[in-house]
Amino acid sequence: MPATTVRRRKTKEDLTRTERKDLTRGSLLQAALALIGEGRSFTSLGIREIAREAGLVPNAFYRHFRNTDELGLALVEEVGITLRRLLREARQPQPNARQSDVVRQSVEVYHQYVLHNRLQFLFISSERAGGSRTLRMAIRNHVSHFTNEMAQDIRRLGLFPDMSTASLQLVCGLIATSMLAAAPEILDLPADQPLLAAEMTDNFVQQLHIILLGASGWKDKPMAGSAN
């Protein structure tokens, strides 16, 4: 009978320099999120306490981030890129799919992503409205990317063919704002209330349908000076 080879689990000493660096960086990000989960605002966090929560000395922080804003930017980037990718996948055209199917699938993907990334969205929801201007601008930048990508996908799906690009981006901006506003409500839902969660999803889907219904009746005003 052939001998079975038992693989030894990698220890920290076995990791490459890059792997150790990534591990330490991830520990600092998770430490900041853990403190936010305890009710702290991100702007109140200090470098020493983040490092202490991560089990590191303060100098280790500066090997990865110049300041807490830079750490916050890394959190915004992580959430923004992943969420945009998931929602673009949800908007991919499926055979015989209706507009309502795409809307519901997008809402369900978003709902699950918020629930599975609770601490990240506590951070995003808090920093979007207050705190550091640097982080507010970073969040707005991702919302702008999300809006543009949604407008591109809507064009590709053949929806609102007569609507100007500027108006379409306004519509997509309304949808993006509604999605961000829904995050705190999703986070406040009790975990043992599936009926409430289903009701919230239905209400959110209906809210987006109302935005799209209004968009379908929108008529772009002619440019000033254009011929009648």
mmCIF file with all atom_site columns, C-alpha atoms in Angstrom:
data_model
loop_
_atom_site.group_PDB
_atom_site.id
_atom_site.type_symbol
_atom_site.label_atom_id
_atom_site.label_alt_id
_atom_site.label_comp_id
_atom_site.label_asym_id
_atom_site.label_entity_id
_atom_site.label_seq_id
_atom_site.pdbx_PDB_ins_code
_atom_site.Cartn_x
_atom_site.Cartn_y
_atom_site.Cartn_z
_atom_site.occupancy
_atom_site.B_iso_or_equiv
_atom_site.pdbx_formal_charge
_atom_site.auth_seq_id
_atom_site.auth_comp_id
_atom_site.auth_asym_id
_atom_site.auth_atom_id
_atom_site.pdbx_PDB_model_num
ATOM 1   C CA . MET A 1 1   ? 0.000   0.000  0.000   1.00 0.00 ? 1   MET A CA 1
ATOM 2   C CA . PRO A 1 2   ? 1.581   3.319  -1.036  1.00 0.00 ? 2   PRO A CA 1
ATOM 3   C CA . ALA A 1 3   ? 2.560   5.656  1.732   1.00 0.00 ? 3   ALA A CA 1
ATOM 4   C CA . THR A 1 4   ? 0.353   8.689  2.225   1.00 0.00 ? 4   THR A CA 1
ATOM 5   C CA . THR A 1 5   ? 2.119   12.027 2.021   1.00 0.00 ? 5   THR A CA 1
ATOM 6   C CA . VAL A 1 6   ? 0.923   14.455 4.680   1.00 0.00 ? 6   VAL A CA 1
ATOM 7   C CA . ARG A 1 7   ? 1.349   18.062 3.688   1.00 0.00 ? 7   ARG A CA 1
ATOM 8   C CA . ARG A 1 8   ? 2.539   20.315 6.463   1.00 0.00 ? 8   ARG A CA 1
ATOM 9   C CA . ARG A 1 9   ? 0.512   23.477 6.844   1.00 0.00 ? 9   ARG A CA 1
ATOM 10  C CA . LYS A 1 10  ? 2.491   26.605 6.073   1.00 0.00 ? 10  LYS A CA 1
ATOM 11  C CA . THR A 1 11  ? 3.684   28.564 9.085   1.00 0.00 ? 11  THR A CA 1
ATOM 12  C CA . LYS A 1 12  ? 4.438   32.276 9.009   1.00 0.00 ? 12  LYS A CA 1
ATOM 13  C CA . GLU A 1 13  ? 8.132   31.424 8.668   1.00 0.00 ? 13  GLU A CA 1
ATOM 14  C CA . ASP A 1 14  ? 7.377   29.433 5.486   1.00 0.00 ? 14  ASP A CA 1
ATOM 15  C CA . LEU A 1 15  ? 5.741   32.379 3.749   1.00 0.00 ? 15  LEU A CA 1
ATOM 16  C CA . THR A 1 16  ? 7.532   34.496 1.194   1.00 0.00 ? 16  THR A CA 1
ATOM 17  C CA . ARG A 1 17  ? 8.288   38.125 1.984   1.00 0.00 ? 17  ARG A CA 1
ATOM 18  C CA . THR A 1 18  ? 5.395   39.249 -0.230  1.00 0.00 ? 18  THR A CA 1
ATOM 19  C CA . GLU A 1 19  ? 2.994   36.804 1.453   1.00 0.00 ? 19  GLU A CA 1
ATOM 20  C CA . ARG A 1 20  ? 4.034   38.011 4.909   1.00 0.00 ? 20  ARG A CA 1
ATOM 21  C CA . LYS A 1 21  ? 3.563   41.613 3.808   1.00 0.00 ? 21  LYS A CA 1
ATOM 22  C CA . ASP A 1 22  ? 0.086   40.869 2.453   1.00 0.00 ? 22  ASP A CA 1
ATOM 23  C CA . LEU A 1 23  ? -0.799  39.012 5.660   1.00 0.00 ? 23  LEU A CA 1
ATOM 24  C CA . THR A 1 24  ? 0.258   41.943 7.839   1.00 0.00 ? 24  THR A CA 1
ATOM 25  C CA . ARG A 1 25  ? -1.599  44.416 5.626   1.00 0.00 ? 25  ARG A CA 1
ATOM 26  C CA . GLY A 1 26  ? -4.731  42.305 5.819   1.00 0.00 ? 26  GLY A CA 1
ATOM 27  C CA . SER A 1 27  ? -4.399  42.116 9.613   1.00 0.00 ? 27  SER A CA 1
ATOM 28  C CA . LEU A 1 28  ? -4.349  45.915 9.841   1.00 0.00 ? 28  LEU A CA 1
ATOM 29  C CA . LEU A 1 29  ? -7.458  46.222 7.629   1.00 0.00 ? 29  LEU A CA 1
ATOM 30  C CA . GLN A 1 30  ? -9.307  43.622 9.699   1.00 0.00 ? 30  GLN A CA 1
ATOM 31  C CA . ALA A 1 31  ? -8.222  45.296 12.934  1.00 0.00 ? 31  ALA A CA 1
ATOM 32  C CA . ALA A 1 32  ? -9.702  48.618 11.810  1.00 0.00 ? 32  ALA A CA 1
ATOM 33  C CA . LEU A 1 33  ? -12.957 46.867 10.841  1.00 0.00 ? 33  LEU A CA 1
ATOM 34  C CA . ALA A 1 34  ? -13.083 45.032 14.176  1.00 0.00 ? 34  ALA A CA 1
ATOM 35  C CA . LEU A 1 35  ? -12.840 48.344 16.056  1.00 0.00 ? 35  LEU A CA 1
ATOM 36  C CA . ILE A 1 36  ? -15.589 49.810 13.841  1.00 0.00 ? 36  ILE A CA 1
ATOM 37  C CA . GLY A 1 37  ? -17.689 46.748 14.717  1.00 0.00 ? 37  GLY A CA 1
ATOM 38  C CA . GLU A 1 38  ? -17.331 47.703 18.381  1.00 0.00 ? 38  GLU A CA 1
ATOM 39  C CA . GLY A 1 39  ? -19.072 50.992 17.644  1.00 0.00 ? 39  GLY A CA 1
ATOM 40  C CA . ARG A 1 40  ? -16.062 53.199 16.959  1.00 0.00 ? 40  ARG A CA 1
ATOM 41  C CA . SER A 1 41  ? -16.076 55.714 14.118  1.00 0.00 ? 41  SER A CA 1
ATOM 42  C CA . PHE A 1 42  ? -13.244 55.312 11.641  1.00 0.00 ? 42  PHE A CA 1
ATOM 43  C CA . THR A 1 43  ? -12.076 58.922 12.099  1.00 0.00 ? 43  THR A CA 1
ATOM 44  C CA . SER A 1 44  ? -11.605 58.321 15.836  1.00 0.00 ? 44  SER A CA 1
ATOM 45  C CA . LEU A 1 45  ? -9.213  55.403 15.312  1.00 0.00 ? 45  LEU A CA 1
ATOM 46  C CA . GLY A 1 46  ? -5.535  55.916 16.027  1.00 0.00 ? 46  GLY A CA 1
ATOM 47  C CA . ILE A 1 47  ? -2.594  54.165 14.426  1.00 0.00 ? 47  ILE A CA 1
ATOM 48  C CA . ARG A 1 48  ? -1.408  52.707 17.741  1.00 0.00 ? 48  ARG A CA 1
ATOM 49  C CA . GLU A 1 49  ? -4.740  51.112 18.608  1.00 0.00 ? 49  GLU A CA 1
ATOM 50  C CA . ILE A 1 50  ? -5.172  49.679 15.098  1.00 0.00 ? 50  ILE A CA 1
ATOM 51  C CA . ALA A 1 51  ? -1.693  48.148 15.338  1.00 0.00 ? 51  ALA A CA 1
ATOM 52  C CA . ARG A 1 52  ? -2.401  46.867 18.854  1.00 0.00 ? 52  ARG A CA 1
ATOM 53  C CA . GLU A 1 53  ? -5.680  45.278 17.700  1.00 0.00 ? 53  GLU A CA 1
ATOM 54  C CA . ALA A 1 54  ? -3.748  43.575 14.882  1.00 0.00 ? 54  ALA A CA 1
ATOM 55  C CA . GLY A 1 55  ? -1.090  42.315 17.328  1.00 0.00 ? 55  GLY A CA 1
ATOM 56  C CA . LEU A 1 56  ? 1.604   44.472 15.727  1.00 0.00 ? 56  LEU A CA 1
ATOM 57  C CA . VAL A 1 57  ? 3.923   47.252 16.804  1.00 0.00 ? 57  VAL A CA 1
ATOM 58  C CA . PRO A 1 58  ? 2.985   50.767 15.579  1.00 0.00 ? 58  PRO A CA 1
ATOM 59  C CA . ASN A 1 59  ? 5.987   50.933 13.241  1.00 0.00 ? 59  ASN A CA 1
ATOM 60  C CA . ALA A 1 60  ? 4.539   47.977 11.291  1.00 0.00 ? 60  ALA A CA 1
ATOM 61  C CA . PHE A 1 61  ? 1.598   50.190 10.305  1.00 0.00 ? 61  PHE A CA 1
ATOM 62  C CA . TYR A 1 62  ? 3.870   52.623 8.459   1.00 0.00 ? 62  TYR A CA 1
ATOM 63  C CA . ARG A 1 63  ? 5.327   49.861 6.304   1.00 0.00 ? 63  ARG A CA 1
ATOM 64  C CA . HIS A 1 64  ? 1.905   49.550 4.656   1.00 0.00 ? 64  HIS A CA 1
ATOM 65  C CA . PHE A 1 65  ? 0.072   52.866 5.089   1.00 0.00 ? 65  PHE A CA 1
ATOM 66  C CA . ARG A 1 66  ? 1.211   56.444 5.585   1.00 0.00 ? 66  ARG A CA 1
ATOM 67  C CA . ASN A 1 67  ? -1.809  57.294 7.730   1.00 0.00 ? 67  ASN A CA 1
ATOM 68  C CA . THR A 1 68  ? -5.309  56.093 8.627   1.00 0.00 ? 68  THR A CA 1
ATOM 69  C CA . ASP A 1 69  ? -6.814  57.779 5.550   1.00 0.00 ? 69  ASP A CA 1
ATOM 70  C CA . GLU A 1 70  ? -4.635  55.584 3.327   1.00 0.00 ? 70  GLU A CA 1
ATOM 71  C CA . LEU A 1 71  ? -5.864  52.491 5.178   1.00 0.00 ? 71  LEU A CA 1
ATOM 72  C CA . GLY A 1 72  ? -9.444  53.735 4.682   1.00 0.00 ? 72  GLY A CA 1
ATOM 73  C CA . LEU A 1 73  ? -8.808  54.171 0.963   1.00 0.00 ? 73  LEU A CA 1
ATOM 74  C CA . ALA A 1 74  ? -7.714  50.520 0.789   1.00 0.00 ? 74  ALA A CA 1
ATOM 75  C CA . LEU A 1 75  ? -11.008 49.472 2.423   1.00 0.00 ? 75  LEU A CA 1
ATOM 76  C CA . VAL A 1 76  ? -13.043 51.598 -0.014  1.00 0.00 ? 76  VAL A CA 1
ATOM 77  C CA . GLU A 1 77  ? -11.117 50.145 -2.969  1.00 0.00 ? 77  GLU A CA 1
ATOM 78  C CA . GLU A 1 78  ? -11.633 46.568 -1.782  1.00 0.00 ? 78  GLU A CA 1
ATOM 79  C CA . VAL A 1 79  ? -15.400 46.964 -1.378  1.00 0.00 ? 79  VAL A CA 1
ATOM 80  C CA . GLY A 1 80  ? -15.927 49.081 -4.478  1.00 0.00 ? 80  GLY A CA 1
ATOM 81  C CA . ILE A 1 81  ? -14.087 46.889 -6.986  1.00 0.00 ? 81  ILE A CA 1
ATOM 82  C CA . THR A 1 82  ? -15.639 43.634 -5.755  1.00 0.00 ? 82  THR A CA 1
ATOM 83  C CA . LEU A 1 83  ? -19.185 45.013 -5.624  1.00 0.00 ? 83  LEU A CA 1
ATOM 84  C CA . ARG A 1 84  ? -18.944 46.550 -9.084  1.00 0.00 ? 84  ARG A CA 1
ATOM 85  C CA . ARG A 1 85  ? -17.716 43.245 -10.529 1.00 0.00 ? 85  ARG A CA 1
ATOM 86  C CA . LEU A 1 86  ? -20.545 41.263 -8.895  1.00 0.00 ? 86  LEU A CA 1
ATOM 87  C CA . LEU A 1 87  ? -23.227 43.673 -10.093 1.00 0.00 ? 87  LEU A CA 1
ATOM 88  C CA . ARG A 1 88  ? -21.855 43.741 -13.636 1.00 0.00 ? 88  ARG A CA 1
ATOM 89  C CA . GLU A 1 89  ? -22.064 39.961 -13.646 1.00 0.00 ? 89  GLU A CA 1
ATOM 90  C CA . ALA A 1 90  ? -25.669 40.166 -12.396 1.00 0.00 ? 90  ALA A CA 1
ATOM 91  C CA . ARG A 1 91  ? -26.522 42.513 -15.284 1.00 0.00 ? 91  ARG A CA 1
ATOM 92  C CA . GLN A 1 92  ? -25.140 40.194 -17.956 1.00 0.00 ? 92  GLN A CA 1
ATOM 93  C CA . PRO A 1 93  ? -27.899 39.355 -20.462 1.00 0.00 ? 93  PRO A CA 1
ATOM 94  C CA . GLN A 1 94  ? -29.486 35.939 -19.940 1.00 0.00 ? 94  GLN A CA 1
ATOM 95  C CA . PRO A 1 95  ? -31.685 34.117 -22.495 1.00 0.00 ? 95  PRO A CA 1
ATOM 96  C CA . ASN A 1 96  ? -35.310 35.270 -22.224 1.00 0.00 ? 96  ASN A CA 1
ATOM 97  C CA . ALA A 1 97  ? -34.519 37.414 -19.168 1.00 0.00 ? 97  ALA A CA 1
ATOM 98  C CA . ARG A 1 98  ? -36.836 40.361 -18.568 1.00 0.00 ? 98  ARG A CA 1
ATOM 99  C CA . GLN A 1 99  ? -35.842 43.764 -17.175 1.00 0.00 ? 99  GLN A CA 1
ATOM 100 C CA . SER A 1 100 ? -37.588 42.842 -13.920 1.00 0.00 ? 100 SER A CA 1
ATOM 101 C CA . ASP A 1 101 ? -35.436 39.694 -13.628 1.00 0.00 ? 101 ASP A CA 1
ATOM 102 C CA . VAL A 1 102 ? -32.225 41.715 -13.994 1.00 0.00 ? 102 VAL A CA 1
ATOM 103 C CA . VAL A 1 103 ? -33.394 44.230 -11.381 1.00 0.00 ? 103 VAL A CA 1
ATOM 104 C CA . ARG A 1 104 ? -34.306 41.534 -8.852  1.00 0.00 ? 104 ARG A CA 1
ATOM 105 C CA . GLN A 1 105 ? -31.095 39.598 -9.400  1.00 0.00 ? 105 GLN A CA 1
ATOM 106 C CA . SER A 1 106 ? -29.043 42.781 -8.906  1.00 0.00 ? 106 SER A CA 1
ATOM 107 C CA . VAL A 1 107 ? -30.901 43.585 -5.687  1.00 0.00 ? 107 VAL A CA 1
ATOM 108 C CA . GLU A 1 108 ? -30.420 40.069 -4.333  1.00 0.00 ? 108 GLU A CA 1
ATOM 109 C CA . VAL A 1 109 ? -26.689 40.096 -5.170  1.00 0.00 ? 109 VAL A CA 1
ATOM 110 C CA . TYR A 1 110 ? -26.327 43.480 -3.458  1.00 0.00 ? 110 TYR A CA 1
ATOM 111 C CA . HIS A 1 111 ? -28.338 42.390 -0.402  1.00 0.00 ? 111 HIS A CA 1
ATOM 112 C CA . GLN A 1 112 ? -26.178 39.294 0.116   1.00 0.00 ? 112 GLN A CA 1
ATOM 113 C CA . TYR A 1 113 ? -22.941 41.201 -0.421  1.00 0.00 ? 113 TYR A CA 1
ATOM 114 C CA . VAL A 1 114 ? -23.906 43.778 2.224   1.00 0.00 ? 114 VAL A CA 1
ATOM 115 C CA . LEU A 1 115 ? -24.820 41.034 4.709   1.00 0.00 ? 115 LEU A CA 1
ATOM 116 C CA . HIS A 1 116 ? -21.568 39.134 4.090   1.00 0.00 ? 116 HIS A CA 1
ATOM 117 C CA . ASN A 1 117 ? -19.499 42.333 4.434   1.00 0.00 ? 117 ASN A CA 1
ATOM 118 C CA . ARG A 1 118 ? -21.265 43.925 7.373   1.00 0.00 ? 118 ARG A CA 1
ATOM 119 C CA . LEU A 1 119 ? -18.293 45.752 8.879   1.00 0.00 ? 119 LEU A CA 1
ATOM 120 C CA . GLN A 1 120 ? -17.170 47.118 5.512   1.00 0.00 ? 120 GLN A CA 1
ATOM 121 C CA . PHE A 1 121 ? -20.606 48.630 4.888   1.00 0.00 ? 121 PHE A CA 1
ATOM 122 C CA . LEU A 1 122 ? -20.803 50.078 8.404   1.00 0.00 ? 122 LEU A CA 1
ATOM 123 C CA . PHE A 1 123 ? -17.577 51.839 7.451   1.00 0.00 ? 123 PHE A CA 1
ATOM 124 C CA . ILE A 1 124 ? -18.817 52.929 3.987   1.00 0.00 ? 124 ILE A CA 1
ATOM 125 C CA . SER A 1 125 ? -22.184 54.165 5.317   1.00 0.00 ? 125 SER A CA 1
ATOM 126 C CA . SER A 1 126 ? -20.484 56.197 8.047   1.00 0.00 ? 126 SER A CA 1
ATOM 127 C CA . GLU A 1 127 ? -17.712 57.695 5.913   1.00 0.00 ? 127 GLU A CA 1
ATOM 128 C CA . ARG A 1 128 ? -20.000 58.502 2.979   1.00 0.00 ? 128 ARG A CA 1
ATOM 129 C CA . ALA A 1 129 ? -21.852 61.080 5.070   1.00 0.00 ? 129 ALA A CA 1
ATOM 130 C CA . GLY A 1 130 ? -19.080 62.388 7.296   1.00 0.00 ? 130 GLY A CA 1
ATOM 131 C CA . GLY A 1 131 ? -15.528 61.952 8.415   1.00 0.00 ? 131 GLY A CA 1
ATOM 132 C CA . SER A 1 132 ? -12.579 62.444 6.111   1.00 0.00 ? 132 SER A CA 1
ATOM 133 C CA . ARG A 1 133 ? -13.012 64.385 2.861   1.00 0.00 ? 133 ARG A CA 1
ATOM 134 C CA . THR A 1 134 ? -10.445 62.063 1.268   1.00 0.00 ? 134 THR A CA 1
ATOM 135 C CA . LEU A 1 135 ? -12.631 59.033 1.956   1.00 0.00 ? 135 LEU A CA 1
ATOM 136 C CA . ARG A 1 136 ? -15.842 60.810 0.920   1.00 0.00 ? 136 ARG A CA 1
ATOM 137 C CA . MET A 1 137 ? -14.258 61.650 -2.427  1.00 0.00 ? 137 MET A CA 1
ATOM 138 C CA . ALA A 1 138 ? -13.015 58.065 -2.872  1.00 0.00 ? 138 ALA A CA 1
ATOM 139 C CA . ILE A 1 139 ? -16.513 56.706 -2.226  1.00 0.00 ? 139 ILE A CA 1
ATOM 140 C CA . ARG A 1 140 ? -17.998 59.202 -4.688  1.00 0.00 ? 140 ARG A CA 1
ATOM 141 C CA . ASN A 1 141 ? -15.413 58.158 -7.248  1.00 0.00 ? 141 ASN A CA 1
ATOM 142 C CA . HIS A 1 142 ? -16.496 54.515 -6.979  1.00 0.00 ? 142 HIS A CA 1
ATOM 143 C CA . VAL A 1 143 ? -20.157 55.536 -7.176  1.00 0.00 ? 143 VAL A CA 1
ATOM 144 C CA . SER A 1 144 ? -19.311 57.443 -10.359 1.00 0.00 ? 144 SER A CA 1
ATOM 145 C CA . HIS A 1 145 ? -17.586 54.363 -11.835 1.00 0.00 ? 145 HIS A CA 1
ATOM 146 C CA . PHE A 1 146 ? -20.589 52.241 -10.839 1.00 0.00 ? 146 PHE A CA 1
ATOM 147 C CA . THR A 1 147 ? -22.974 54.742 -12.462 1.00 0.00 ? 147 THR A CA 1
ATOM 148 C CA . ASN A 1 148 ? -20.995 54.801 -15.706 1.00 0.00 ? 148 ASN A CA 1
ATOM 149 C CA . GLU A 1 149 ? -20.769 50.998 -15.861 1.00 0.00 ? 149 GLU A CA 1
ATOM 150 C CA . MET A 1 150 ? -24.495 50.656 -15.272 1.00 0.00 ? 150 MET A CA 1
ATOM 151 C CA . ALA A 1 151 ? -25.226 53.173 -18.034 1.00 0.00 ? 151 ALA A CA 1
ATOM 152 C CA . GLN A 1 152 ? -22.991 51.186 -20.413 1.00 0.00 ? 152 GLN A CA 1
ATOM 153 C CA . ASP A 1 153 ? -24.787 47.940 -19.534 1.00 0.00 ? 153 ASP A CA 1
ATOM 154 C CA . ILE A 1 154 ? -28.210 49.534 -20.015 1.00 0.00 ? 154 ILE A CA 1
ATOM 155 C CA . ARG A 1 155 ? -27.136 50.741 -23.457 1.00 0.00 ? 155 ARG A CA 1
ATOM 156 C CA . ARG A 1 156 ? -25.891 47.240 -24.291 1.00 0.00 ? 156 ARG A CA 1
ATOM 157 C CA . LEU A 1 157 ? -29.213 45.746 -23.183 1.00 0.00 ? 157 LEU A CA 1
ATOM 158 C CA . GLY A 1 158 ? -31.030 48.106 -25.551 1.00 0.00 ? 158 GLY A CA 1
ATOM 159 C CA . LEU A 1 159 ? -33.000 49.919 -22.853 1.00 0.00 ? 159 LEU A CA 1
ATOM 160 C CA . PHE A 1 160 ? -33.919 53.619 -23.222 1.00 0.00 ? 160 PHE A CA 1
ATOM 161 C CA . PRO A 1 161 ? -32.377 53.908 -26.706 1.00 0.00 ? 161 PRO A CA 1
ATOM 162 C CA . ASP A 1 162 ? -33.594 57.490 -27.199 1.00 0.00 ? 162 ASP A CA 1
ATOM 163 C CA . MET A 1 163 ? -32.346 58.810 -23.870 1.00 0.00 ? 163 MET A CA 1
ATOM 164 C CA . SER A 1 164 ? -29.277 61.038 -23.878 1.00 0.00 ? 164 SER A CA 1
ATOM 165 C CA . THR A 1 165 ? -26.143 59.803 -22.118 1.00 0.00 ? 165 THR A CA 1
ATOM 166 C CA . ALA A 1 166 ? -26.385 62.611 -19.556 1.00 0.00 ? 166 ALA A CA 1
ATOM 167 C CA . SER A 1 167 ? -29.979 61.695 -18.666 1.00 0.00 ? 167 SER A CA 1
ATOM 168 C CA . LEU A 1 168 ? -29.158 57.985 -18.523 1.00 0.00 ? 168 LEU A CA 1
ATOM 169 C CA . GLN A 1 169 ? -26.323 58.682 -16.103 1.00 0.00 ? 169 GLN A CA 1
ATOM 170 C CA . LEU A 1 170 ? -28.736 60.684 -13.935 1.00 0.00 ? 170 LEU A CA 1
ATOM 171 C CA . VAL A 1 171 ? -31.073 57.683 -13.825 1.00 0.00 ? 171 VAL A CA 1
ATOM 172 C CA . CYS A 1 172 ? -28.208 55.346 -12.931 1.00 0.00 ? 172 CYS A CA 1
ATOM 173 C CA . GLY A 1 173 ? -27.031 57.823 -10.297 1.00 0.00 ? 173 GLY A CA 1
ATOM 174 C CA . LEU A 1 174 ? -30.478 57.675 -8.665  1.00 0.00 ? 174 LEU A CA 1
ATOM 175 C CA . ILE A 1 175 ? -30.264 53.879 -8.593  1.00 0.00 ? 175 ILE A CA 1
ATOM 176 C CA . ALA A 1 176 ? -26.751 53.971 -7.090  1.00 0.00 ? 176 ALA A CA 1
ATOM 177 C CA . THR A 1 177 ? -27.853 56.461 -4.415  1.00 0.00 ? 177 THR A CA 1
ATOM 178 C CA . SER A 1 178 ? -30.861 54.285 -3.560  1.00 0.00 ? 178 SER A CA 1
ATOM 179 C CA . MET A 1 179 ? -28.623 51.228 -3.205  1.00 0.00 ? 179 MET A CA 1
ATOM 180 C CA . LEU A 1 180 ? -26.212 53.000 -0.867  1.00 0.00 ? 180 LEU A CA 1
ATOM 181 C CA . ALA A 1 181 ? -29.099 54.382 1.192   1.00 0.00 ? 181 ALA A CA 1
ATOM 182 C CA . ALA A 1 182 ? -30.502 50.851 1.577   1.00 0.00 ? 182 ALA A CA 1
ATOM 183 C CA . ALA A 1 183 ? -27.292 49.452 3.133   1.00 0.00 ? 183 ALA A CA 1
ATOM 184 C CA . PRO A 1 184 ? -27.961 50.652 6.737   1.00 0.00 ? 184 PRO A CA 1
ATOM 185 C CA . GLU A 1 185 ? -31.504 49.249 6.558   1.00 0.00 ? 185 GLU A CA 1
ATOM 186 C CA . ILE A 1 186 ? -30.157 45.877 5.391   1.00 0.00 ? 186 ILE A CA 1
ATOM 187 C CA . LEU A 1 187 ? -27.626 45.882 8.232   1.00 0.00 ? 187 LEU A CA 1
ATOM 188 C CA . ASP A 1 188 ? -30.318 46.707 10.816  1.00 0.00 ? 188 ASP A CA 1
ATOM 189 C CA . LEU A 1 189 ? -32.480 43.723 9.842   1.00 0.00 ? 189 LEU A CA 1
ATOM 190 C CA . PRO A 1 190 ? -32.608 40.996 12.547  1.00 0.00 ? 190 PRO A CA 1
ATOM 191 C CA . ALA A 1 191 ? -30.891 37.839 11.304  1.00 0.00 ? 191 ALA A CA 1
ATOM 192 C CA . ASP A 1 192 ? -33.808 35.649 12.408  1.00 0.00 ? 192 ASP A CA 1
ATOM 193 C CA . GLN A 1 193 ? -36.484 37.526 10.430  1.00 0.00 ? 193 GLN A CA 1
ATOM 194 C CA . PRO A 1 194 ? -36.445 36.107 6.860   1.00 0.00 ? 194 PRO A CA 1
ATOM 195 C CA . LEU A 1 195 ? -39.930 37.470 6.135   1.00 0.00 ? 195 LEU A CA 1
ATOM 196 C CA . LEU A 1 196 ? -38.778 41.000 6.924   1.00 0.00 ? 196 LEU A CA 1
ATOM 197 C CA . ALA A 1 197 ? -35.731 40.488 4.685   1.00 0.00 ? 197 ALA A CA 1
ATOM 198 C CA . ALA A 1 198 ? -37.941 39.265 1.833   1.00 0.00 ? 198 ALA A CA 1
ATOM 199 C CA . GLU A 1 199 ? -40.282 42.234 2.309   1.00 0.00 ? 199 GLU A CA 1
ATOM 200 C CA . MET A 1 200 ? -37.345 44.649 2.220   1.00 0.00 ? 200 MET A CA 1
ATOM 201 C CA . THR A 1 201 ? -36.045 43.046 -0.983  1.00 0.00 ? 201 THR A CA 1
ATOM 202 C CA . ASP A 1 202 ? -39.478 43.344 -2.598  1.00 0.00 ? 202 ASP A CA 1
ATOM 203 C CA . ASN A 1 203 ? -39.755 46.998 -1.559  1.00 0.00 ? 203 ASN A CA 1
ATOM 204 C CA . PHE A 1 204 ? -36.282 47.748 -2.874  1.00 0.00 ? 204 PHE A CA 1
ATOM 205 C CA . VAL A 1 205 ? -37.059 46.060 -6.205  1.00 0.00 ? 205 VAL A CA 1
ATOM 206 C CA . GLN A 1 206 ? -40.278 48.077 -6.444  1.00 0.00 ? 206 GLN A CA 1
ATOM 207 C CA . GLN A 1 207 ? -38.390 51.295 -5.678  1.00 0.00 ? 207 GLN A CA 1
ATOM 208 C CA . LEU A 1 208 ? -35.959 50.645 -8.546  1.00 0.00 ? 208 LEU A CA 1
ATOM 209 C CA . HIS A 1 209 ? -38.836 49.772 -10.883 1.00 0.00 ? 209 HIS A CA 1
ATOM 210 C CA . ILE A 1 210 ? -40.439 53.136 -10.072 1.00 0.00 ? 210 ILE A CA 1
ATOM 211 C CA . ILE A 1 211 ? -37.179 54.901 -10.990 1.00 0.00 ? 211 ILE A CA 1
ATOM 212 C CA . LEU A 1 212 ? -37.024 52.959 -14.272 1.00 0.00 ? 212 LEU A CA 1
ATOM 213 C CA . LEU A 1 213 ? -40.723 53.618 -14.964 1.00 0.00 ? 213 LEU A CA 1
ATOM 214 C CA . GLY A 1 214 ? -40.126 57.337 -14.549 1.00 0.00 ? 214 GLY A CA 1
ATOM 215 C CA . ALA A 1 215 ? -37.113 57.070 -16.838 1.00 0.00 ? 215 ALA A CA 1
ATOM 216 C CA . SER A 1 216 ? -39.185 55.372 -19.541 1.00 0.00 ? 216 SER A CA 1
ATOM 217 C CA . GLY A 1 217 ? -41.474 58.417 -19.678 1.00 0.00 ? 217 GLY A CA 1
ATOM 218 C CA . TRP A 1 218 ? -38.680 60.978 -19.607 1.00 0.00 ? 218 TRP A CA 1
ATOM 219 C CA . LYS A 1 219 ? -38.253 63.204 -22.635 1.00 0.00 ? 219 LYS A CA 1
ATOM 220 C CA . ASP A 1 220 ? -34.978 65.038 -23.061 1.00 0.00 ? 220 ASP A CA 1
ATOM 221 C CA . LYS A 1 221 ? -35.434 68.763 -23.591 1.00 0.00 ? 221 LYS A CA 1
ATOM 222 C CA . PRO A 1 222 ? -34.039 70.047 -26.894 1.00 0.00 ? 222 PRO A CA 1
ATOM 223 C CA . MET A 1 223 ? -30.739 71.879 -26.616 1.00 0.00 ? 223 MET A CA 1
ATOM 224 C CA . ALA A 1 224 ? -30.980 75.663 -26.469 1.00 0.00 ? 224 ALA A CA 1
ATOM 225 C CA . GLY A 1 225 ? -30.728 77.116 -29.958 1.00 0.00 ? 225 GLY A CA 1
ATOM 226 C CA . SER A 1 226 ? -31.574 73.837 -31.708 1.00 0.00 ? 226 SER A CA 1
ATOM 227 C CA . ALA A 1 227 ? -33.938 73.880 -34.671 1.00 0.00 ? 227 ALA A CA 1
ATOM 228 C CA . ASN A 1 228 ? -37.623 73.186 -34.027 1.00 0.00 ? 228 ASN A CA 1
#
